[in-house]
Every structure is written in C-alpha cells, then in structure tokens.
mmCIF file of C-alpha atoms in Angstrom:
data_model
loop_
_atom_site.group_PDB
_atom_site.id
_atom_site.type_symbol
_atom_site.label_atom_id
_atom_site.label_comp_id
_atom_site.label_asym_id
_atom_site.label_seq_id
_atom_site.Cartn_x
_atom_site.Cartn_y
_atom_site.Cartn_z
ATOM 1 C CA UNK A 7 41.165 25.672 46.067
ATOM 2 C CA UNK A 8 42.570 28.098 49.610
ATOM 3 C CA UNK A 9 41.616 24.738 52.050
ATOM 4 C CA UNK A 10 41.907 27.127 54.913
ATOM 5 C CA UNK A 11 39.321 29.042 53.703
ATOM 6 C CA UNK A 12 36.949 26.289 52.560
ATOM 7 C CA UNK A 13 37.997 24.949 56.298
ATOM 8 C CA UNK A 14 37.124 28.898 57.722
ATOM 9 C CA UNK A 15 34.753 30.556 55.713
ATOM 10 C CA UNK A 16 34.529 33.265 58.254
ATOM 11 C CA UNK A 17 38.580 33.346 59.231
ATOM 12 C CA UNK A 18 40.335 31.298 62.019
ATOM 13 C CA UNK A 19 41.394 33.296 63.751
ATOM 14 C CA UNK A 20 38.864 35.024 66.037
ATOM 15 C CA UNK A 21 38.150 30.860 66.592
ATOM 16 C CA UNK A 22 42.219 30.555 68.549
ATOM 17 C CA UNK A 23 42.130 33.803 69.922
ATOM 18 C CA UNK A 24 38.332 32.907 71.927
ATOM 19 C CA UNK A 25 39.887 29.086 72.109
ATOM 20 C CA UNK A 26 42.892 30.961 74.401
ATOM 21 C CA UNK A 27 40.761 33.385 76.474
ATOM 22 C CA UNK A 28 37.873 30.145 77.237
ATOM 23 C CA UNK A 29 41.301 28.210 78.542
ATOM 24 C CA UNK A 30 42.890 31.014 80.241
ATOM 25 C CA UNK A 31 39.843 31.599 81.733
ATOM 26 C CA UNK A 32 39.622 28.192 83.297
ATOM 27 C CA UNK A 33 43.797 28.095 83.720
ATOM 28 C CA UNK A 34 42.909 31.272 86.273
ATOM 29 C CA UNK A 35 40.272 29.655 88.267
ATOM 30 C CA UNK A 36 42.199 26.864 88.699
ATOM 31 C CA UNK A 37 45.408 29.131 89.787
ATOM 32 C CA UNK A 38 43.727 31.547 92.001
ATOM 33 C CA UNK A 39 41.476 28.979 93.912
ATOM 34 C CA UNK A 40 42.343 25.566 92.201
ATOM 35 C CA UNK A 41 39.016 24.564 91.690
ATOM 36 C CA UNK A 42 37.858 22.608 88.006
ATOM 37 C CA UNK A 43 35.392 24.927 86.303
ATOM 38 C CA UNK A 44 33.539 23.416 83.964
ATOM 39 C CA UNK A 45 29.413 24.591 83.269
ATOM 40 C CA UNK A 46 27.257 23.082 83.694
ATOM 41 C CA UNK A 47 27.150 21.741 87.424
ATOM 42 C CA UNK A 48 25.094 25.190 87.854
ATOM 43 C CA UNK A 49 22.279 23.728 86.567
ATOM 44 C CA UNK A 50 22.561 21.005 88.884
ATOM 45 C CA UNK A 51 23.771 22.940 92.128
ATOM 46 C CA UNK A 52 21.707 26.379 91.871
ATOM 47 C CA UNK A 53 18.892 23.643 92.096
ATOM 48 C CA UNK A 54 20.077 23.103 94.723
ATOM 49 C CA UNK A 55 19.129 26.460 96.778
ATOM 50 C CA UNK A 56 14.676 24.855 96.534
ATOM 51 C CA UNK A 57 15.284 22.148 95.731
ATOM 52 C CA UNK A 58 14.821 19.891 98.861
ATOM 53 C CA UNK A 59 15.604 16.503 97.449
ATOM 54 C CA UNK A 60 18.073 14.744 98.434
ATOM 55 C CA UNK A 61 20.407 14.416 95.252
ATOM 56 C CA UNK A 62 19.789 17.580 95.263
ATOM 57 C CA UNK A 63 21.755 18.457 98.922
ATOM 58 C CA UNK A 64 24.494 17.033 98.130
ATOM 59 C CA UNK A 65 28.361 18.241 99.038
ATOM 60 C CA UNK A 66 28.740 18.322 95.848
ATOM 61 C CA UNK A 67 26.192 20.852 95.109
ATOM 62 C CA UNK A 68 25.806 22.542 97.764
ATOM 63 C CA UNK A 69 29.508 23.822 98.615
ATOM 64 C CA UNK A 70 30.126 24.601 95.269
ATOM 65 C CA UNK A 71 27.156 26.411 94.187
ATOM 66 C CA UNK A 72 27.902 29.822 95.605
ATOM 67 C CA UNK A 73 31.076 30.208 93.583
ATOM 68 C CA UNK A 74 29.216 28.331 90.525
ATOM 69 C CA UNK A 75 26.800 30.864 90.054
ATOM 70 C CA UNK A 76 29.787 33.558 90.452
ATOM 71 C CA UNK A 77 31.279 32.154 87.884
ATOM 72 C CA UNK A 78 28.139 31.902 85.370
ATOM 73 C CA UNK A 79 27.832 35.870 86.201
ATOM 74 C CA UNK A 80 31.144 36.688 85.474
ATOM 75 C CA UNK A 81 30.515 34.369 81.751
ATOM 76 C CA UNK A 82 27.982 37.225 81.084
ATOM 77 C CA UNK A 83 29.685 40.362 82.137
ATOM 78 C CA UNK A 84 32.620 38.675 79.824
ATOM 79 C CA UNK A 85 30.410 38.467 76.312
ATOM 80 C CA UNK A 86 28.647 41.220 78.423
ATOM 81 C CA UNK A 87 32.018 43.126 77.629
ATOM 82 C CA UNK A 88 33.126 41.780 74.352
ATOM 83 C CA UNK A 89 28.914 42.945 72.786
ATOM 84 C CA UNK A 90 30.106 46.746 73.551
ATOM 85 C CA UNK A 91 33.153 46.653 73.444
ATOM 86 C CA UNK A 92 33.877 45.287 70.633
ATOM 87 C CA UNK A 93 30.899 44.464 68.080
ATOM 88 C CA UNK A 94 29.100 47.503 68.722
ATOM 89 C CA UNK A 95 25.936 46.253 70.465
ATOM 90 C CA UNK A 96 24.611 45.575 67.744
ATOM 91 C CA UNK A 97 21.445 43.505 68.643
ATOM 92 C CA UNK A 98 22.173 39.674 68.583
ATOM 93 C CA UNK A 99 19.112 36.975 66.750
ATOM 94 C CA UNK A 100 20.243 33.479 66.345
ATOM 95 C CA UNK A 101 16.927 32.202 63.250
ATOM 96 C CA UNK A 102 17.453 28.671 64.958
ATOM 97 C CA UNK A 103 12.939 27.719 66.193
ATOM 98 C CA UNK A 104 12.281 27.581 69.719
ATOM 99 C CA UNK A 105 10.814 24.940 70.075
ATOM 100 C CA UNK A 106 14.989 23.372 68.867
ATOM 101 C CA UNK A 107 16.857 25.780 71.730
ATOM 102 C CA UNK A 108 13.557 24.368 74.268
ATOM 103 C CA UNK A 109 14.330 20.574 73.024
ATOM 104 C CA UNK A 110 17.756 20.846 72.297
ATOM 105 C CA UNK A 111 17.989 22.924 75.379
ATOM 106 C CA UNK A 112 16.288 20.487 77.384
ATOM 107 C CA UNK A 113 17.694 16.914 76.028
ATOM 108 C CA UNK A 114 21.622 19.111 77.493
ATOM 109 C CA UNK A 115 20.426 19.611 80.439
ATOM 110 C CA UNK A 116 19.775 16.004 81.339
ATOM 111 C CA UNK A 117 22.423 14.434 78.999
ATOM 112 C CA UNK A 118 25.112 16.714 80.850
ATOM 113 C CA UNK A 119 24.073 16.045 84.560
ATOM 114 C CA UNK A 120 23.289 12.182 84.299
ATOM 115 C CA UNK A 121 27.234 12.276 81.896
ATOM 116 C CA UNK A 122 28.446 14.561 84.248
ATOM 117 C CA UNK A 123 30.063 16.832 81.773
ATOM 118 C CA UNK A 124 29.442 19.204 78.973
ATOM 119 C CA UNK A 125 31.450 20.803 76.302
ATOM 120 C CA UNK A 126 33.390 22.407 78.498
ATOM 121 C CA UNK A 127 33.807 19.340 81.071
ATOM 122 C CA UNK A 128 34.130 16.758 80.141
ATOM 123 C CA UNK A 129 36.194 18.248 76.767
ATOM 124 C CA UNK A 130 37.968 21.223 77.667
ATOM 125 C CA UNK A 131 39.067 20.498 81.730
ATOM 126 C CA UNK A 132 38.885 16.394 81.333
ATOM 127 C CA UNK A 133 40.438 16.480 78.484
ATOM 128 C CA UNK A 134 43.205 19.114 79.562
ATOM 129 C CA UNK A 135 43.582 16.764 82.602
ATOM 130 C CA UNK A 136 43.695 13.562 80.166
ATOM 131 C CA UNK A 137 40.497 12.283 81.160
ATOM 132 C CA UNK A 138 39.862 8.924 78.908
ATOM 133 C CA UNK A 139 36.805 8.352 80.042
ATOM 134 C CA UNK A 140 36.393 12.240 78.770
ATOM 135 C CA UNK A 141 37.675 11.814 75.441
ATOM 136 C CA UNK A 142 34.897 8.910 75.632
ATOM 137 C CA UNK A 143 32.034 11.201 76.825
ATOM 138 C CA UNK A 144 32.992 13.678 73.563
ATOM 139 C CA UNK A 145 33.929 11.333 70.944
ATOM 140 C CA UNK A 146 30.584 9.854 71.719
ATOM 141 C CA UNK A 147 28.482 13.082 72.745
ATOM 142 C CA UNK A 148 30.359 15.166 68.532
ATOM 143 C CA UNK A 149 28.782 11.926 67.174
ATOM 144 C CA UNK A 150 25.589 11.632 68.210
ATOM 145 C CA UNK A 151 25.219 15.760 67.874
ATOM 146 C CA UNK A 152 26.883 15.359 63.889
ATOM 147 C CA UNK A 153 24.225 12.601 63.398
ATOM 148 C CA UNK A 154 21.597 15.250 64.774
ATOM 149 C CA UNK A 155 22.294 18.021 63.127
ATOM 150 C CA UNK A 156 22.386 16.027 59.927
ATOM 151 C CA UNK A 157 19.535 14.868 60.062
ATOM 152 C CA UNK A 158 17.865 18.268 61.013
ATOM 153 C CA UNK A 159 19.297 20.150 58.276
ATOM 154 C CA UNK A 160 18.111 17.176 56.036
ATOM 155 C CA UNK A 161 14.311 17.632 57.062
ATOM 156 C CA UNK A 162 13.248 20.692 58.284
ATOM 157 C CA UNK A 163 15.252 22.320 55.580
ATOM 158 C CA UNK B 27 35.131 25.316 98.285
ATOM 159 C CA UNK B 28 34.075 22.677 100.563
ATOM 160 C CA UNK B 29 35.706 24.427 104.268
ATOM 161 C CA UNK B 30 37.177 27.371 101.827
ATOM 162 C CA UNK B 31 34.386 30.195 102.634
ATOM 163 C CA UNK B 32 34.002 33.527 99.658
ATOM 164 C CA UNK B 33 35.486 36.373 100.612
ATOM 165 C CA UNK B 34 36.472 39.238 98.594
ATOM 166 C CA UNK B 35 39.754 38.354 96.759
ATOM 167 C CA UNK B 36 37.685 35.043 95.747
ATOM 168 C CA UNK B 37 35.187 36.605 94.212
ATOM 169 C CA UNK B 38 37.129 38.661 92.457
ATOM 170 C CA UNK B 39 39.110 35.948 91.010
ATOM 171 C CA UNK B 40 35.664 33.667 89.819
ATOM 172 C CA UNK B 41 34.533 36.427 88.309
ATOM 173 C CA UNK B 42 37.184 37.838 86.068
ATOM 174 C CA UNK B 43 38.048 33.750 84.918
ATOM 175 C CA UNK B 44 34.239 33.662 83.863
ATOM 176 C CA UNK B 45 34.341 37.176 82.160
ATOM 177 C CA UNK B 46 37.479 35.789 80.556
ATOM 178 C CA UNK B 47 35.710 32.099 79.841
ATOM 179 C CA UNK B 48 32.257 34.179 78.622
ATOM 180 C CA UNK B 49 34.413 36.950 77.236
ATOM 181 C CA UNK B 50 36.536 33.775 74.559
ATOM 182 C CA UNK B 51 32.840 31.750 74.025
ATOM 183 C CA UNK B 52 31.761 35.453 72.648
ATOM 184 C CA UNK B 53 34.669 36.293 70.771
ATOM 185 C CA UNK B 54 34.833 32.880 68.944
ATOM 186 C CA UNK B 55 31.143 32.962 68.403
ATOM 187 C CA UNK B 56 29.933 30.025 69.975
ATOM 188 C CA UNK B 57 27.249 31.548 71.197
ATOM 189 C CA UNK B 58 25.878 31.735 68.269
ATOM 190 C CA UNK B 59 24.212 28.412 67.709
ATOM 191 C CA UNK B 60 24.225 29.233 64.004
ATOM 192 C CA UNK B 61 28.046 28.936 63.821
ATOM 193 C CA UNK B 62 27.667 25.677 66.206
ATOM 194 C CA UNK B 63 25.552 24.340 63.786
ATOM 195 C CA UNK B 64 27.327 25.276 60.720
ATOM 196 C CA UNK B 65 30.671 23.250 62.097
ATOM 197 C CA UNK B 66 28.335 19.804 63.119
ATOM 198 C CA UNK B 67 27.303 20.028 59.393
ATOM 199 C CA UNK B 68 30.447 19.859 58.151
ATOM 200 C CA UNK B 69 30.797 23.564 57.023
ATOM 201 C CA UNK B 70 33.185 25.819 59.368
ATOM 202 C CA UNK B 71 36.205 23.747 61.329
ATOM 203 C CA UNK B 72 36.573 26.562 64.252
ATOM 204 C CA UNK B 73 35.229 24.861 66.384
ATOM 205 C CA UNK B 74 37.388 22.689 65.988
ATOM 206 C CA UNK B 75 40.113 25.160 67.108
ATOM 207 C CA UNK B 76 38.470 27.170 69.737
ATOM 208 C CA UNK B 77 38.633 23.332 71.526
ATOM 209 C CA UNK B 78 42.517 23.126 71.214
ATOM 210 C CA UNK B 79 42.636 26.518 72.178
ATOM 211 C CA UNK B 80 41.761 26.336 75.609
ATOM 212 C CA UNK B 81 42.840 22.856 76.069
ATOM 213 C CA UNK B 82 45.718 23.333 74.636
ATOM 214 C CA UNK B 83 46.233 25.928 78.180
ATOM 215 C CA UNK B 84 44.224 24.263 80.347
ATOM 216 C CA UNK B 85 46.589 21.381 80.052
ATOM 217 C CA UNK B 86 49.681 22.873 81.107
ATOM 218 C CA UNK B 87 47.348 25.172 83.173
ATOM 219 C CA UNK B 88 46.477 21.524 85.186
ATOM 220 C CA UNK B 89 49.085 19.726 83.830
ATOM 221 C CA UNK B 90 51.988 22.268 85.680
ATOM 222 C CA UNK B 91 50.498 24.567 87.913
ATOM 223 C CA UNK B 92 50.107 21.843 90.809
ATOM 224 C CA UNK B 93 54.301 21.297 90.035
ATOM 225 C CA UNK B 94 55.470 24.726 89.957
ATOM 226 C CA UNK B 95 52.670 25.556 92.825
ATOM 227 C CA UNK B 96 52.202 23.581 96.735
ATOM 228 C CA UNK B 97 49.054 25.398 96.932
ATOM 229 C CA UNK B 98 46.631 27.780 94.326
ATOM 230 C CA UNK B 99 47.048 31.397 95.232
ATOM 231 C CA UNK B 100 44.027 31.765 97.017
ATOM 232 C CA UNK B 101 42.822 28.274 98.329
ATOM 233 C CA UNK B 102 43.754 24.954 99.593
ATOM 234 C CA UNK B 103 44.801 23.032 97.410
ATOM 235 C CA UNK B 104 44.713 22.128 93.895
ATOM 236 C CA UNK B 105 41.129 20.239 93.049
ATOM 237 C CA UNK B 106 41.206 16.989 90.665
ATOM 238 C CA UNK B 107 37.377 15.229 89.079
ATOM 239 C CA UNK B 108 37.496 12.885 87.921
ATOM 240 C CA UNK B 109 35.106 11.037 84.953
ATOM 241 C CA UNK B 110 34.718 7.671 84.876
ATOM 242 C CA UNK B 111 33.406 5.680 81.578
ATOM 243 C CA UNK B 112 30.073 4.225 82.603
ATOM 244 C CA UNK B 113 26.488 4.121 81.387
ATOM 245 C CA UNK B 114 24.648 7.072 82.675
ATOM 246 C CA UNK B 115 28.075 8.853 81.375
ATOM 247 C CA UNK B 116 27.610 6.659 78.065
ATOM 248 C CA UNK B 117 23.549 7.604 77.639
ATOM 249 C CA UNK B 118 24.185 10.949 79.176
ATOM 250 C CA UNK B 119 26.480 11.997 76.650
ATOM 251 C CA UNK B 120 24.871 11.035 73.424
ATOM 252 C CA UNK B 121 21.691 12.707 74.648
ATOM 253 C CA UNK B 122 23.699 15.810 75.428
ATOM 254 C CA UNK B 123 25.126 15.225 71.993
ATOM 255 C CA UNK B 124 21.550 14.856 70.662
ATOM 256 C CA UNK B 125 20.224 17.899 71.562
ATOM 257 C CA UNK B 126 23.430 19.911 70.909
ATOM 258 C CA UNK B 127 22.959 18.645 67.338
ATOM 259 C CA UNK B 128 19.203 19.794 67.886
ATOM 260 C CA UNK B 129 19.712 23.320 69.351
ATOM 261 C CA UNK B 130 23.154 24.900 68.508
ATOM 262 C CA UNK B 131 23.388 25.940 72.301
ATOM 263 C CA UNK B 132 26.306 23.915 75.423
ATOM 264 C CA UNK B 133 25.983 25.157 78.763
ATOM 265 C CA UNK B 134 28.366 28.238 78.627
ATOM 266 C CA UNK B 135 27.223 29.519 75.101
ATOM 267 C CA UNK B 136 24.154 29.612 77.493
ATOM 268 C CA UNK B 137 24.479 31.073 79.867
ATOM 269 C CA UNK B 138 26.985 33.803 77.762
ATOM 270 C CA UNK B 139 24.130 34.096 75.376
ATOM 271 C CA UNK B 140 22.771 36.706 78.063
ATOM 272 C CA UNK B 141 25.796 39.065 77.700
ATOM 273 C CA UNK B 142 24.023 39.422 74.300
ATOM 274 C CA UNK B 143 21.103 40.281 75.193
ATOM 275 C CA UNK B 144 20.100 37.306 73.111
ATOM 276 C CA UNK B 145 16.920 36.867 74.425
ATOM 277 C CA UNK B 146 15.996 33.751 72.303
ATOM 278 C CA UNK B 147 18.331 31.954 74.286
ATOM 279 C CA UNK B 148 16.675 32.100 77.132
ATOM 280 C CA UNK B 149 14.596 29.519 75.008
ATOM 281 C CA UNK B 150 17.349 27.766 75.395
ATOM 282 C CA UNK B 151 18.634 28.382 78.610
ATOM 283 C CA UNK B 152 15.066 27.154 80.513
ATOM 284 C CA UNK B 153 14.860 24.145 78.579
ATOM 285 C CA UNK B 154 18.882 23.054 80.050
ATOM 286 C CA UNK B 155 16.949 24.005 83.418
ATOM 287 C CA UNK B 156 14.852 22.211 83.602
ATOM 288 C CA UNK B 157 16.865 19.363 82.191
ATOM 289 C CA UNK B 158 18.795 19.777 84.742
ATOM 290 C CA UNK B 159 15.830 19.377 87.425
ATOM 291 C CA UNK B 160 13.738 16.198 85.754
ATOM 292 C CA UNK B 161 17.628 14.110 85.914
ATOM 293 C CA UNK B 162 17.888 15.658 89.347
ATOM 294 C CA UNK B 163 14.300 14.332 90.330
ATOM 295 C CA UNK B 164 14.940 10.801 88.801
ATOM 296 C CA UNK B 165 17.511 10.359 90.154
ATOM 297 C CA UNK B 166 18.363 8.084 93.178
#
C-alpha cells in the first residue's frame, strides 16, 4: 500500500507549497511592518467603525482596524490571482449546507474572538512564536473539531 | 500600528503580505470546506502539511528577524502577541472547534473565498462576523 497515497489521496505538493506561501505572507508582514498577522481580529476591529460600545472602542481594535482591513483585502486579491491565473476561473461552490455554514460560522466567530485566536492566530502566529498557551488552544480546537466533524458525518450522512 | 501612520509603502506591504497568505490558502485548497472536513474526518492529512509549512516559515521569521534587524523595514518595532491560557481561551477554542468541525471554514478562508467567487462562503463569513459581534456585546 502506498502510504503517501493513503494519507494524501489528492496529492501533497500543493498543500506544502500553499503552507509555505501562507508562512511567507506572515513573515513578509513581520519583516516589513513588525505586525503579527492573525486573521480573526479583523472581525472585531471592523465592528469598531460602527459599534460605539467600550469593548469595541479599545485601542487594540481602533489602532489596528485600518491595516487589518487592508490585510483582508490582500487575502481576497491573492485568492483571486490563484483563481484566475491557475484555476481557470471555474466557478467554485460548496456542498456544505447553508445552515452548517451559518451556525458553524457563528461559533467560529464567537469562539475565535473569545479565545483570542483562530487557526492562523493561535495555529500559525502563536505556534510560530513558540507559545504554549497557543499550543493548548490548537489542541483544544482540533479535538472538538475532530469530534464535531465525525459526529456530524455520522448523524447527517 | 498605533502611532505608526498608514502610508503608501506600508499599505502596499500589508496588501502584498495578505495576498501571499490568500494565494497560499487558495493553492492549498483550504478555501474548500470539503477539504478541511475531509481532514477532520481523517480522510486526507493535507492540512497538517499546510500548517507545518506555514509554522516552519513563521518560526524562522519570528525567531531570526528581530536578531538580524533592529526594527522592521517599514515600521518602528517588532510586535509580539502574548497568548494566555485561561478560561476564555479554553472555552473559546473549544467553541471555535465545534464551529469549524460543523462548517469547515475558518476566518482566513471565509475571507479569501470571496476571491474565488464562492458566494456560498458568504453565509460562513456572515456567521463569523455575527459571532464576533455577539462576543463583543457580551464581553465586559
């Protein structure tokens, strides 16, 4: 049995190369601006434009909301370059039901902001700066994600 | 970027960094919920390579750059985000995982997905924005 094929039925090169690009983005942001580029904070900092409550008006949100939106815009542009330049611009869809996207998304947003980080904040930037609280966070969300994904597959399939 | 104003070079730097990140998310197919859910169901371990590759580059950058350079090329200082392990982090990470396992979308791909014309991901993006709003409204 080919181990590589059983672990990576769709191939492995694009995963590794994509990961290196993601790391290069985080590294470039750091070497040029000194900023630490997790993704989930933009969802709180952008609300600070319209929500006046003290929580959203903290300096950590109001001071960073500008560059975080630019960073998010870059994310869209980078994906667009791949889509048009390397994927032929074929329409992309998902078969995941709307309610799962919406309810799952809500928990992702709530949980990432309560826990101060997501797959990129704790996963890439936190592990990248060798912080054990981030490692615990990653292990925690991996565990509940494995559990949820498998239970959902069993019940809803 | 407190006390460090946005100017054209910094704007371009942040945009380019985000573009590399977004290109990587698209190339690695992490923008496809099916691929992420396939990993979470132990059918394809590609996500480990994506995380491993990204973390390896980041470890080198965060570890070496502050020693090689006194300050970032277009900024005043290298920032550091200390993470803490407490009840909020534990509960937040656990809830994040439940949501991630349900939809297969995390914050980066939800944003990058717009660049692929995958409009279904707008449901996830809206959900994440709503979740972040409710978290902030409930916080003291």
